[in-house]
Amino acid sequence: MSSNPARVKIAPSLLSANFARIAEQIRAVEEAGADWLHLDVMDGHFVPNLTWGPKIIADLRPLTRLPFDCHLMIDAPERYLRDYREAGADSITVHWEACRHASRTIQQIKETGARAGISINPATTVASLDELLDDVDLILVMSVNPGFGGQRFIPRSLEKVRQLRVRLEERGLDCAVEVDGGVGAENAAALVMAGADILVMGSSIFAAPDPGAALREMRGLLECVR
Ligand code: DX5
Ligand code: ZN
């Protein structure tokens, strides 16, 4: 069980939202008690899909008070950190696999004033992050291969969350553990028990007929865990 007693955060991912009704969809999850809004930035290179850049994030910014959790699935992300911060990102998470000098990139994120996160793909071990644990504010464990919403959760990810929590506790580090990909009612409680602090949910919220109701239902389910 995680040693962090704080309430788990739910971060709906706009990847699965309907952009023709985006203001309404954001309002629905905010009113239902979302903690962060997760924004997936894809470059068609690091991942085989494209989404949006800083302009859209800046346009979304006035629609909500929720913190913006920007997940950059782009190669050489150090080129754009300032742009995403200026667009309104509160957290900026880069991929370990996309950084040539991950330690420097984390430092650069911190210099923008944003919370600094590092993410690992399913094929990357938790041990790869050992030299970065002291420097990051959050670690994002990908529980699917990044690029698309609606994929199946990779069960092995649960063990990675556990391993990460143990390492952080051994070193007395206050770093948030976030999980992204295939998270829903069938695995959310187990992820929190394994040590996750933040759950990203795309299709399990926005593919539901009523995203606000889906989020409230998820919150109810998790209240019993922590
Ligand atoms: C996938 C993205 C996720 C995506 C998750 O590469 O990083 O944030 O929105 O979607 P679901 O929850 O549907 O797996
Ligand atoms: Zn994401």
PDB file of C-alpha atoms and ligand atoms in Angstrom:
ATOM      1  CA  MET A   1       0.000   0.000   0.000  1.00  0.00           C
ATOM      2  CA  SER A   2       1.202   3.482  -0.802  1.00  0.00           C
ATOM      3  CA  SER A   3       2.459   5.552   2.101  1.00  0.00           C
ATOM      4  CA  ASN A   4       0.971   8.690   0.606  1.00  0.00           C
ATOM      5  CA  PRO A   5      -2.389   9.257   2.263  1.00  0.00           C
ATOM      6  CA  ALA A   6      -3.409  12.183   0.003  1.00  0.00           C
ATOM      7  CA  ARG A   7      -6.498  11.720  -2.128  1.00  0.00           C
ATOM      8  CA  VAL A   8      -5.704  10.286  -5.519  1.00  0.00           C
ATOM      9  CA  LYS A   9      -5.947  12.807  -8.342  1.00  0.00           C
ATOM     10  CA  ILE A  10      -7.993  12.114 -11.447  1.00  0.00           C
ATOM     11  CA  ALA A  11      -6.720  13.744 -14.630  1.00  0.00           C
ATOM     12  CA  PRO A  12      -9.156  13.362 -17.551  1.00  0.00           C
ATOM     13  CA  SER A  13      -7.312  13.269 -20.875  1.00  0.00           C
ATOM     14  CA  LEU A  14      -8.777  15.470 -23.582  1.00  0.00           C
ATOM     15  CA  LEU A  15      -7.483  13.106 -26.265  1.00  0.00           C
ATOM     16  CA  SER A  16     -10.816  11.280 -26.201  1.00  0.00           C
ATOM     17  CA  ALA A  17     -12.970  14.400 -25.822  1.00  0.00           C
ATOM     18  CA  ASN A  18     -15.139  15.878 -28.555  1.00  0.00           C
ATOM     19  CA  PHE A  19     -13.368  19.051 -29.661  1.00  0.00           C
ATOM     20  CA  ALA A  20     -16.496  20.432 -31.289  1.00  0.00           C
ATOM     21  CA  ARG A  21     -17.957  20.601 -27.752  1.00  0.00           C
ATOM     22  CA  ILE A  22     -14.763  21.109 -25.847  1.00  0.00           C
ATOM     23  CA  ALA A  23     -15.854  23.949 -23.535  1.00  0.00           C
ATOM     24  CA  GLU A  24     -18.878  21.944 -22.409  1.00  0.00           C
ATOM     25  CA  GLN A  25     -16.821  18.775 -21.906  1.00  0.00           C
ATOM     26  CA  ILE A  26     -14.186  20.566 -19.829  1.00  0.00           C
ATOM     27  CA  ARG A  27     -16.897  22.182 -17.703  1.00  0.00           C
ATOM     28  CA  ALA A  28     -18.507  18.784 -17.110  1.00  0.00           C
ATOM     29  CA  VAL A  29     -15.342  17.197 -15.733  1.00  0.00           C
ATOM     30  CA  GLU A  30     -14.381  20.272 -13.742  1.00  0.00           C
ATOM     31  CA  GLU A  31     -17.806  20.378 -12.064  1.00  0.00           C
ATOM     32  CA  ALA A  32     -17.606  16.644 -11.398  1.00  0.00           C
ATOM     33  CA  GLY A  33     -14.361  17.128  -9.438  1.00  0.00           C
ATOM     34  CA  ALA A  34     -11.486  16.497 -11.838  1.00  0.00           C
ATOM     35  CA  ASP A  35      -8.145  17.492 -10.310  1.00  0.00           C
ATOM     36  CA  TRP A  36      -5.999  18.126 -13.382  1.00  0.00           C
ATOM     37  CA  LEU A  37      -6.637  18.233 -17.114  1.00  0.00           C
ATOM     38  CA  HIS A  38      -4.275  15.996 -19.066  1.00  0.00           C
ATOM     39  CA  LEU A  39      -3.184  17.302 -22.479  1.00  0.00           C
ATOM     40  CA  ASP A  40      -1.475  14.893 -24.857  1.00  0.00           C
ATOM     41  CA  VAL A  41       0.891  16.543 -27.299  1.00  0.00           C
ATOM     42  CA  MET A  42       1.970  14.254 -30.170  1.00  0.00           C
ATOM     43  CA  ASP A  43       4.310  15.013 -33.041  1.00  0.00           C
ATOM     44  CA  GLY A  44       3.706  12.160 -35.513  1.00  0.00           C
ATOM     45  CA  HIS A  45       7.360  11.207 -35.021  1.00  0.00           C
ATOM     46  CA  PHE A  46       8.003  10.070 -31.466  1.00  0.00           C
ATOM     47  CA  VAL A  47       4.508   8.560 -31.614  1.00  0.00           C
ATOM     48  CA  PRO A  48       2.485   7.648 -34.713  1.00  0.00           C
ATOM     49  CA  ASN A  49      -0.200  10.266 -34.171  1.00  0.00           C
ATOM     50  CA  LEU A  50      -0.595  14.042 -34.177  1.00  0.00           C
ATOM     51  CA  THR A  51      -2.569  16.223 -31.804  1.00  0.00           C
ATOM     52  CA  TRP A  52      -2.172  19.875 -30.899  1.00  0.00           C
ATOM     53  CA  GLY A  53       0.429  22.466 -30.126  1.00  0.00           C
ATOM     54  CA  PRO A  54       0.729  25.477 -27.820  1.00  0.00           C
ATOM     55  CA  LYS A  55      -1.862  27.581 -29.691  1.00  0.00           C
ATOM     56  CA  ILE A  56      -4.716  25.214 -28.825  1.00  0.00           C
ATOM     57  CA  ILE A  57      -3.525  24.891 -25.235  1.00  0.00           C
ATOM     58  CA  ALA A  58      -3.444  28.695 -24.914  1.00  0.00           C
ATOM     59  CA  ASP A  59      -6.974  28.859 -26.343  1.00  0.00           C
ATOM     60  CA  LEU A  60      -8.199  26.264 -23.817  1.00  0.00           C
ATOM     61  CA  ARG A  61      -6.523  27.983 -20.859  1.00  0.00           C
ATOM     62  CA  PRO A  62      -9.276  30.523 -20.080  1.00  0.00           C
ATOM     63  CA  LEU A  63     -11.966  27.815 -20.119  1.00  0.00           C
ATOM     64  CA  THR A  64     -11.036  26.287 -16.758  1.00  0.00           C
ATOM     65  CA  ARG A  65      -9.165  26.739 -13.494  1.00  0.00           C
ATOM     66  CA  LEU A  66      -7.935  23.132 -13.541  1.00  0.00           C
ATOM     67  CA  PRO A  67      -4.157  22.739 -13.691  1.00  0.00           C
ATOM     68  CA  PHE A  68      -2.918  21.761 -17.158  1.00  0.00           C
ATOM     69  CA  ASP A  69      -0.871  18.562 -17.149  1.00  0.00           C
ATOM     70  CA  CYS A  70       0.999  18.554 -20.467  1.00  0.00           C
ATOM     71  CA  HIS A  71       2.301  15.197 -21.631  1.00  0.00           C
ATOM     72  CA  LEU A  72       4.782  15.827 -24.437  1.00  0.00           C
ATOM     73  CA  MET A  73       5.091  12.795 -26.701  1.00  0.00           C
ATOM     74  CA  ILE A  74       7.520  14.575 -28.982  1.00  0.00           C
ATOM     75  CA  ASP A  75      11.143  14.125 -29.966  1.00  0.00           C
ATOM     76  CA  ALA A  76      13.695  16.565 -28.531  1.00  0.00           C
ATOM     77  CA  PRO A  77      11.078  18.269 -26.322  1.00  0.00           C
ATOM     78  CA  GLU A  78      13.650  20.779 -25.012  1.00  0.00           C
ATOM     79  CA  ARG A  79      12.902  22.862 -28.121  1.00  0.00           C
ATOM     80  CA  TYR A  80       9.365  23.700 -26.969  1.00  0.00           C
ATOM     81  CA  LEU A  81       9.311  23.809 -23.163  1.00  0.00           C
ATOM     82  CA  ARG A  82       8.967  27.556 -22.903  1.00  0.00           C
ATOM     83  CA  ASP A  83       6.187  27.602 -25.525  1.00  0.00           C
ATOM     84  CA  TYR A  84       4.098  25.107 -23.557  1.00  0.00           C
ATOM     85  CA  ARG A  85       4.713  26.906 -20.282  1.00  0.00           C
ATOM     86  CA  GLU A  86       3.672  30.220 -21.812  1.00  0.00           C
ATOM     87  CA  ALA A  87       0.577  28.546 -23.268  1.00  0.00           C
ATOM     88  CA  GLY A  88      -0.496  27.629 -19.722  1.00  0.00           C
ATOM     89  CA  ALA A  89       1.075  24.290 -18.779  1.00  0.00           C
ATOM     90  CA  ASP A  90       1.365  23.746 -15.014  1.00  0.00           C
ATOM     91  CA  SER A  91       3.165  20.409 -15.363  1.00  0.00           C
ATOM     92  CA  ILE A  92       5.364  19.490 -18.288  1.00  0.00           C
ATOM     93  CA  THR A  93       6.206  15.814 -18.696  1.00  0.00           C
ATOM     94  CA  VAL A  94       8.724  14.643 -21.268  1.00  0.00           C
ATOM     95  CA  HIS A  95       9.593  11.111 -22.304  1.00  0.00           C
ATOM     96  CA  TRP A  96      12.824   9.552 -21.093  1.00  0.00           C
ATOM     97  CA  GLU A  97      13.104   7.914 -24.528  1.00  0.00           C
ATOM     98  CA  ALA A  98      12.772  11.248 -26.359  1.00  0.00           C
ATOM     99  CA  CYS A  99      15.486  13.150 -24.483  1.00  0.00           C
ATOM    100  CA  ARG A 100      19.162  13.005 -25.334  1.00  0.00           C
ATOM    101  CA  HIS A 101      20.027  14.770 -22.074  1.00  0.00           C
ATOM    102  CA  ALA A 102      17.096  14.036 -19.791  1.00  0.00           C
ATOM    103  CA  SER A 103      18.698  15.603 -16.722  1.00  0.00           C
ATOM    104  CA  ARG A 104      19.276  18.885 -18.537  1.00  0.00           C
ATOM    105  CA  THR A 105      15.746  18.858 -19.964  1.00  0.00           C
ATOM    106  CA  ILE A 106      14.259  18.349 -16.488  1.00  0.00           C
ATOM    107  CA  GLN A 107      16.318  21.285 -15.261  1.00  0.00           C
ATOM    108  CA  GLN A 108      15.049  23.399 -18.147  1.00  0.00           C
ATOM    109  CA  ILE A 109      11.432  22.537 -17.308  1.00  0.00           C
ATOM    110  CA  LYS A 110      12.034  23.656 -13.729  1.00  0.00           C
ATOM    111  CA  GLU A 111      13.503  26.924 -14.966  1.00  0.00           C
ATOM    112  CA  THR A 112      10.194  27.690 -16.693  1.00  0.00           C
ATOM    113  CA  GLY A 113       8.479  27.383 -13.299  1.00  0.00           C
ATOM    114  CA  ALA A 114       6.421  24.318 -14.298  1.00  0.00           C
ATOM    115  CA  ARG A 115       6.287  21.046 -12.376  1.00  0.00           C
ATOM    116  CA  ALA A 116       8.781  18.719 -14.073  1.00  0.00           C
ATOM    117  CA  GLY A 117       7.784  15.208 -15.078  1.00  0.00           C
ATOM    118  CA  ILE A 118       9.462  12.296 -16.808  1.00  0.00           C
ATOM    119  CA  SER A 119       7.601   9.458 -18.490  1.00  0.00           C
ATOM    120  CA  ILE A 120       8.621   5.906 -19.327  1.00  0.00           C
ATOM    121  CA  ASN A 121       7.197   3.735 -22.075  1.00  0.00           C
ATOM    122  CA  PRO A 122       6.148   0.145 -21.349  1.00  0.00           C
ATOM    123  CA  ALA A 123       9.513  -1.183 -22.593  1.00  0.00           C
ATOM    124  CA  THR A 124      11.571   1.139 -20.373  1.00  0.00           C
ATOM    125  CA  THR A 125      12.509  -0.098 -16.911  1.00  0.00           C
ATOM    126  CA  VAL A 126      11.891   1.801 -13.684  1.00  0.00           C
ATOM    127  CA  ALA A 127      15.630   1.443 -12.979  1.00  0.00           C
ATOM    128  CA  SER A 128      16.354   3.714 -15.970  1.00  0.00           C
ATOM    129  CA  LEU A 129      15.104   6.604 -13.852  1.00  0.00           C
ATOM    130  CA  ASP A 130      17.345   5.992 -10.850  1.00  0.00           C
ATOM    131  CA  GLU A 131      19.634   8.931 -11.586  1.00  0.00           C
ATOM    132  CA  LEU A 132      16.691  11.301 -12.108  1.00  0.00           C
ATOM    133  CA  LEU A 133      14.492  10.496  -9.133  1.00  0.00           C
ATOM    134  CA  ASP A 134      15.920  13.301  -6.999  1.00  0.00           C
ATOM    135  CA  ASP A 135      15.214  15.905  -9.659  1.00  0.00           C
ATOM    136  CA  VAL A 136      11.691  15.262 -10.905  1.00  0.00           C
ATOM    137  CA  ASP A 137       8.355  16.280  -9.415  1.00  0.00           C
ATOM    138  CA  LEU A 138       6.419  13.514 -11.114  1.00  0.00           C
ATOM    139  CA  ILE A 139       6.917  10.253 -12.918  1.00  0.00           C
ATOM    140  CA  LEU A 140       4.430   9.146 -15.541  1.00  0.00           C
ATOM    141  CA  VAL A 141       4.264   5.402 -16.072  1.00  0.00           C
ATOM    142  CA  MET A 142       2.832   4.624 -19.503  1.00  0.00           C
ATOM    143  CA  SER A 143       0.577   1.610 -19.187  1.00  0.00           C
ATOM    144  CA  VAL A 144       0.024   1.419 -22.964  1.00  0.00           C
ATOM    145  CA  ASN A 145       2.362   2.260 -25.806  1.00  0.00           C
ATOM    146  CA  PRO A 146       1.823   5.980 -26.280  1.00  0.00           C
ATOM    147  CA  GLY A 147       0.011   7.427 -29.270  1.00  0.00           C
ATOM    148  CA  PHE A 148      -3.651   6.522 -28.985  1.00  0.00           C
ATOM    149  CA  GLY A 149      -6.519   6.510 -26.551  1.00  0.00           C
ATOM    150  CA  GLY A 150      -8.660   3.476 -25.894  1.00  0.00           C
ATOM    151  CA  GLN A 151      -5.907   0.846 -25.754  1.00  0.00           C
ATOM    152  CA  ARG A 152      -5.761  -2.052 -23.314  1.00  0.00           C
ATOM    153  CA  PHE A 153      -3.914  -1.626 -20.034  1.00  0.00           C
ATOM    154  CA  ILE A 154      -0.641  -3.588 -19.932  1.00  0.00           C
ATOM    155  CA  PRO A 155      -0.880  -5.567 -16.645  1.00  0.00           C
ATOM    156  CA  ARG A 156       2.868  -5.479 -15.988  1.00  0.00           C
ATOM    157  CA  SER A 157       2.530  -1.700 -15.418  1.00  0.00           C
ATOM    158  CA  LEU A 158       1.086  -2.403 -11.985  1.00  0.00           C
ATOM    159  CA  GLU A 159       4.378  -3.952 -10.917  1.00  0.00           C
ATOM    160  CA  LYS A 160       6.261  -0.934 -12.284  1.00  0.00           C
ATOM    161  CA  VAL A 161       4.157   1.388 -10.127  1.00  0.00           C
ATOM    162  CA  ARG A 162       4.938  -0.788  -7.113  1.00  0.00           C
ATOM    163  CA  GLN A 163       8.664  -0.783  -7.857  1.00  0.00           C
ATOM    164  CA  LEU A 164       8.683   2.955  -8.292  1.00  0.00           C
ATOM    165  CA  ARG A 165       6.847   3.547  -5.022  1.00  0.00           C
ATOM    166  CA  VAL A 166       9.350   1.353  -3.167  1.00  0.00           C
ATOM    167  CA  ARG A 167      12.306   3.230  -4.672  1.00  0.00           C
ATOM    168  CA  LEU A 168      10.806   6.619  -3.814  1.00  0.00           C
ATOM    169  CA  GLU A 169      10.074   5.536  -0.263  1.00  0.00           C
ATOM    170  CA  GLU A 170      13.561   4.099   0.204  1.00  0.00           C
ATOM    171  CA  ARG A 171      14.993   7.449  -0.781  1.00  0.00           C
ATOM    172  CA  GLY A 172      12.420   9.528   1.094  1.00  0.00           C
ATOM    173  CA  LEU A 173      11.372  11.368  -2.041  1.00  0.00           C
ATOM    174  CA  ASP A 174       8.144  13.283  -2.422  1.00  0.00           C
ATOM    175  CA  CYS A 175       7.535  12.674  -6.093  1.00  0.00           C
ATOM    176  CA  ALA A 176       4.112  11.952  -7.592  1.00  0.00           C
ATOM    177  CA  VAL A 177       3.465   8.746  -9.524  1.00  0.00           C
ATOM    178  CA  GLU A 178       1.065   9.111 -12.440  1.00  0.00           C
ATOM    179  CA  VAL A 179      -0.312   6.320 -14.619  1.00  0.00           C
ATOM    180  CA  ASP A 180      -1.566   6.781 -18.174  1.00  0.00           C
ATOM    181  CA  GLY A 181      -3.197   4.352 -20.584  1.00  0.00           C
ATOM    182  CA  GLY A 182      -6.115   1.967 -20.294  1.00  0.00           C
ATOM    183  CA  VAL A 183      -6.999   3.156 -16.793  1.00  0.00           C
ATOM    184  CA  GLY A 184     -10.603   2.532 -15.774  1.00  0.00           C
ATOM    185  CA  ALA A 185     -12.891   0.951 -13.200  1.00  0.00           C
ATOM    186  CA  GLU A 186     -11.242  -2.470 -13.613  1.00  0.00           C
ATOM    187  CA  ASN A 187      -7.734  -1.368 -12.551  1.00  0.00           C
ATOM    188  CA  ALA A 188      -7.955   2.067 -10.860  1.00  0.00           C
ATOM    189  CA  ALA A 189      -8.190   0.776  -7.290  1.00  0.00           C
ATOM    190  CA  ALA A 190      -5.315  -1.662  -7.791  1.00  0.00           C
ATOM    191  CA  LEU A 191      -3.160   1.152  -9.199  1.00  0.00           C
ATOM    192  CA  VAL A 192      -3.831   3.349  -6.190  1.00  0.00           C
ATOM    193  CA  MET A 193      -3.004   0.481  -3.835  1.00  0.00           C
ATOM    194  CA  ALA A 194       0.222  -0.081  -5.758  1.00  0.00           C
ATOM    195  CA  GLY A 195       1.181   3.549  -5.135  1.00  0.00           C
ATOM    196  CA  ALA A 196      -0.266   5.717  -7.903  1.00  0.00           C
ATOM    197  CA  ASP A 197      -1.069   9.317  -6.948  1.00  0.00           C
ATOM    198  CA  ILE A 198      -2.559  10.507 -10.248  1.00  0.00           C
ATOM    199  CA  LEU A 199      -4.684   8.518 -12.684  1.00  0.00           C
ATOM    200  CA  VAL A 200      -5.021   9.745 -16.262  1.00  0.00           C
ATOM    201  CA  MET A 201      -8.277   8.657 -17.866  1.00  0.00           C
ATOM    202  CA  GLY A 202      -9.205   9.311 -21.450  1.00  0.00           C
ATOM    203  CA  SER A 203     -11.782   6.975 -22.923  1.00  0.00           C
ATOM    204  CA  SER A 204     -13.119   5.794 -19.560  1.00  0.00           C
ATOM    205  CA  ILE A 205     -14.329   9.384 -18.996  1.00  0.00           C
ATOM    206  CA  PHE A 206     -14.866  10.944 -22.413  1.00  0.00           C
ATOM    207  CA  ALA A 207     -16.157   7.896 -24.283  1.00  0.00           C
ATOM    208  CA  ALA A 208     -18.903   7.618 -21.663  1.00  0.00           C
ATOM    209  CA  PRO A 209     -22.272   9.157 -22.575  1.00  0.00           C
ATOM    210  CA  ASP A 210     -21.962  11.527 -19.597  1.00  0.00           C
ATOM    211  CA  PRO A 211     -18.297  12.348 -18.778  1.00  0.00           C
ATOM    212  CA  GLY A 212     -19.230  14.115 -15.528  1.00  0.00           C
ATOM    213  CA  ALA A 213     -21.179  11.097 -14.282  1.00  0.00           C
ATOM    214  CA  ALA A 214     -18.327   8.759 -15.303  1.00  0.00           C
ATOM    215  CA  LEU A 215     -15.871  10.835 -13.301  1.00  0.00           C
ATOM    216  CA  ARG A 216     -18.116  10.929 -10.217  1.00  0.00           C
ATOM    217  CA  GLU A 217     -18.552   7.184 -10.418  1.00  0.00           C
ATOM    218  CA  MET A 218     -14.790   6.715 -10.568  1.00  0.00           C
ATOM    219  CA  ARG A 219     -14.305   9.004  -7.587  1.00  0.00           C
ATOM    220  CA  GLY A 220     -16.837   7.007  -5.601  1.00  0.00           C
ATOM    221  CA  LEU A 221     -15.027   3.809  -6.428  1.00  0.00           C
ATOM    222  CA  LEU A 222     -11.697   5.261  -5.290  1.00  0.00           C
ATOM    223  CA  GLU A 223     -13.034   6.774  -2.043  1.00  0.00           C
ATOM    224  CA  CYS A 224     -13.114   3.243  -0.670  1.00  0.00           C
ATOM    225  CA  VAL A 225      -9.423   2.738  -1.426  1.00  0.00           C
ATOM    226  CA  ARG A 226      -7.925   5.759   0.326  1.00  0.00           C
TER     227      ARG A 226
HETATM  228  C1  DX5 B   1      -1.926   7.902 -24.909  1.00  0.00           C
HETATM  229  C2  DX5 B   1      -2.083   9.138 -24.058  1.00  0.00           C
HETATM  230  C3  DX5 B   1      -3.139   9.026 -23.041  1.00  0.00           C
HETATM  231  C4  DX5 B   1      -4.524   8.729 -23.558  1.00  0.00           C
HETATM  232  C5  DX5 B   1      -5.071   7.702 -22.625  1.00  0.00           C
HETATM  233  O1  DX5 B   1      -0.722   7.922 -25.573  1.00  0.00           O
HETATM  234  O2  DX5 B   1      -0.884   9.483 -23.407  1.00  0.00           O
HETATM  235  O3  DX5 B   1      -3.171  10.155 -22.168  1.00  0.00           O
HETATM  236  O4  DX5 B   1      -5.411   9.797 -23.613  1.00  0.00           O
HETATM  237  O5  DX5 B   1      -6.289   7.283 -23.101  1.00  0.00           O
HETATM  238  P1  DX5 B   1      -7.025   6.038 -22.474  1.00  0.00           P
HETATM  239  O6  DX5 B   1      -7.333   6.419 -21.051  1.00  0.00           O
HETATM  240  O7  DX5 B   1      -8.249   5.894 -23.333  1.00  0.00           O
HETATM  241  O8  DX5 B   1      -6.106   4.874 -22.570  1.00  0.00           O
HETATM  242 ZN    ZN B   2      -1.035  11.087 -21.805  1.00  0.00          ZN
END
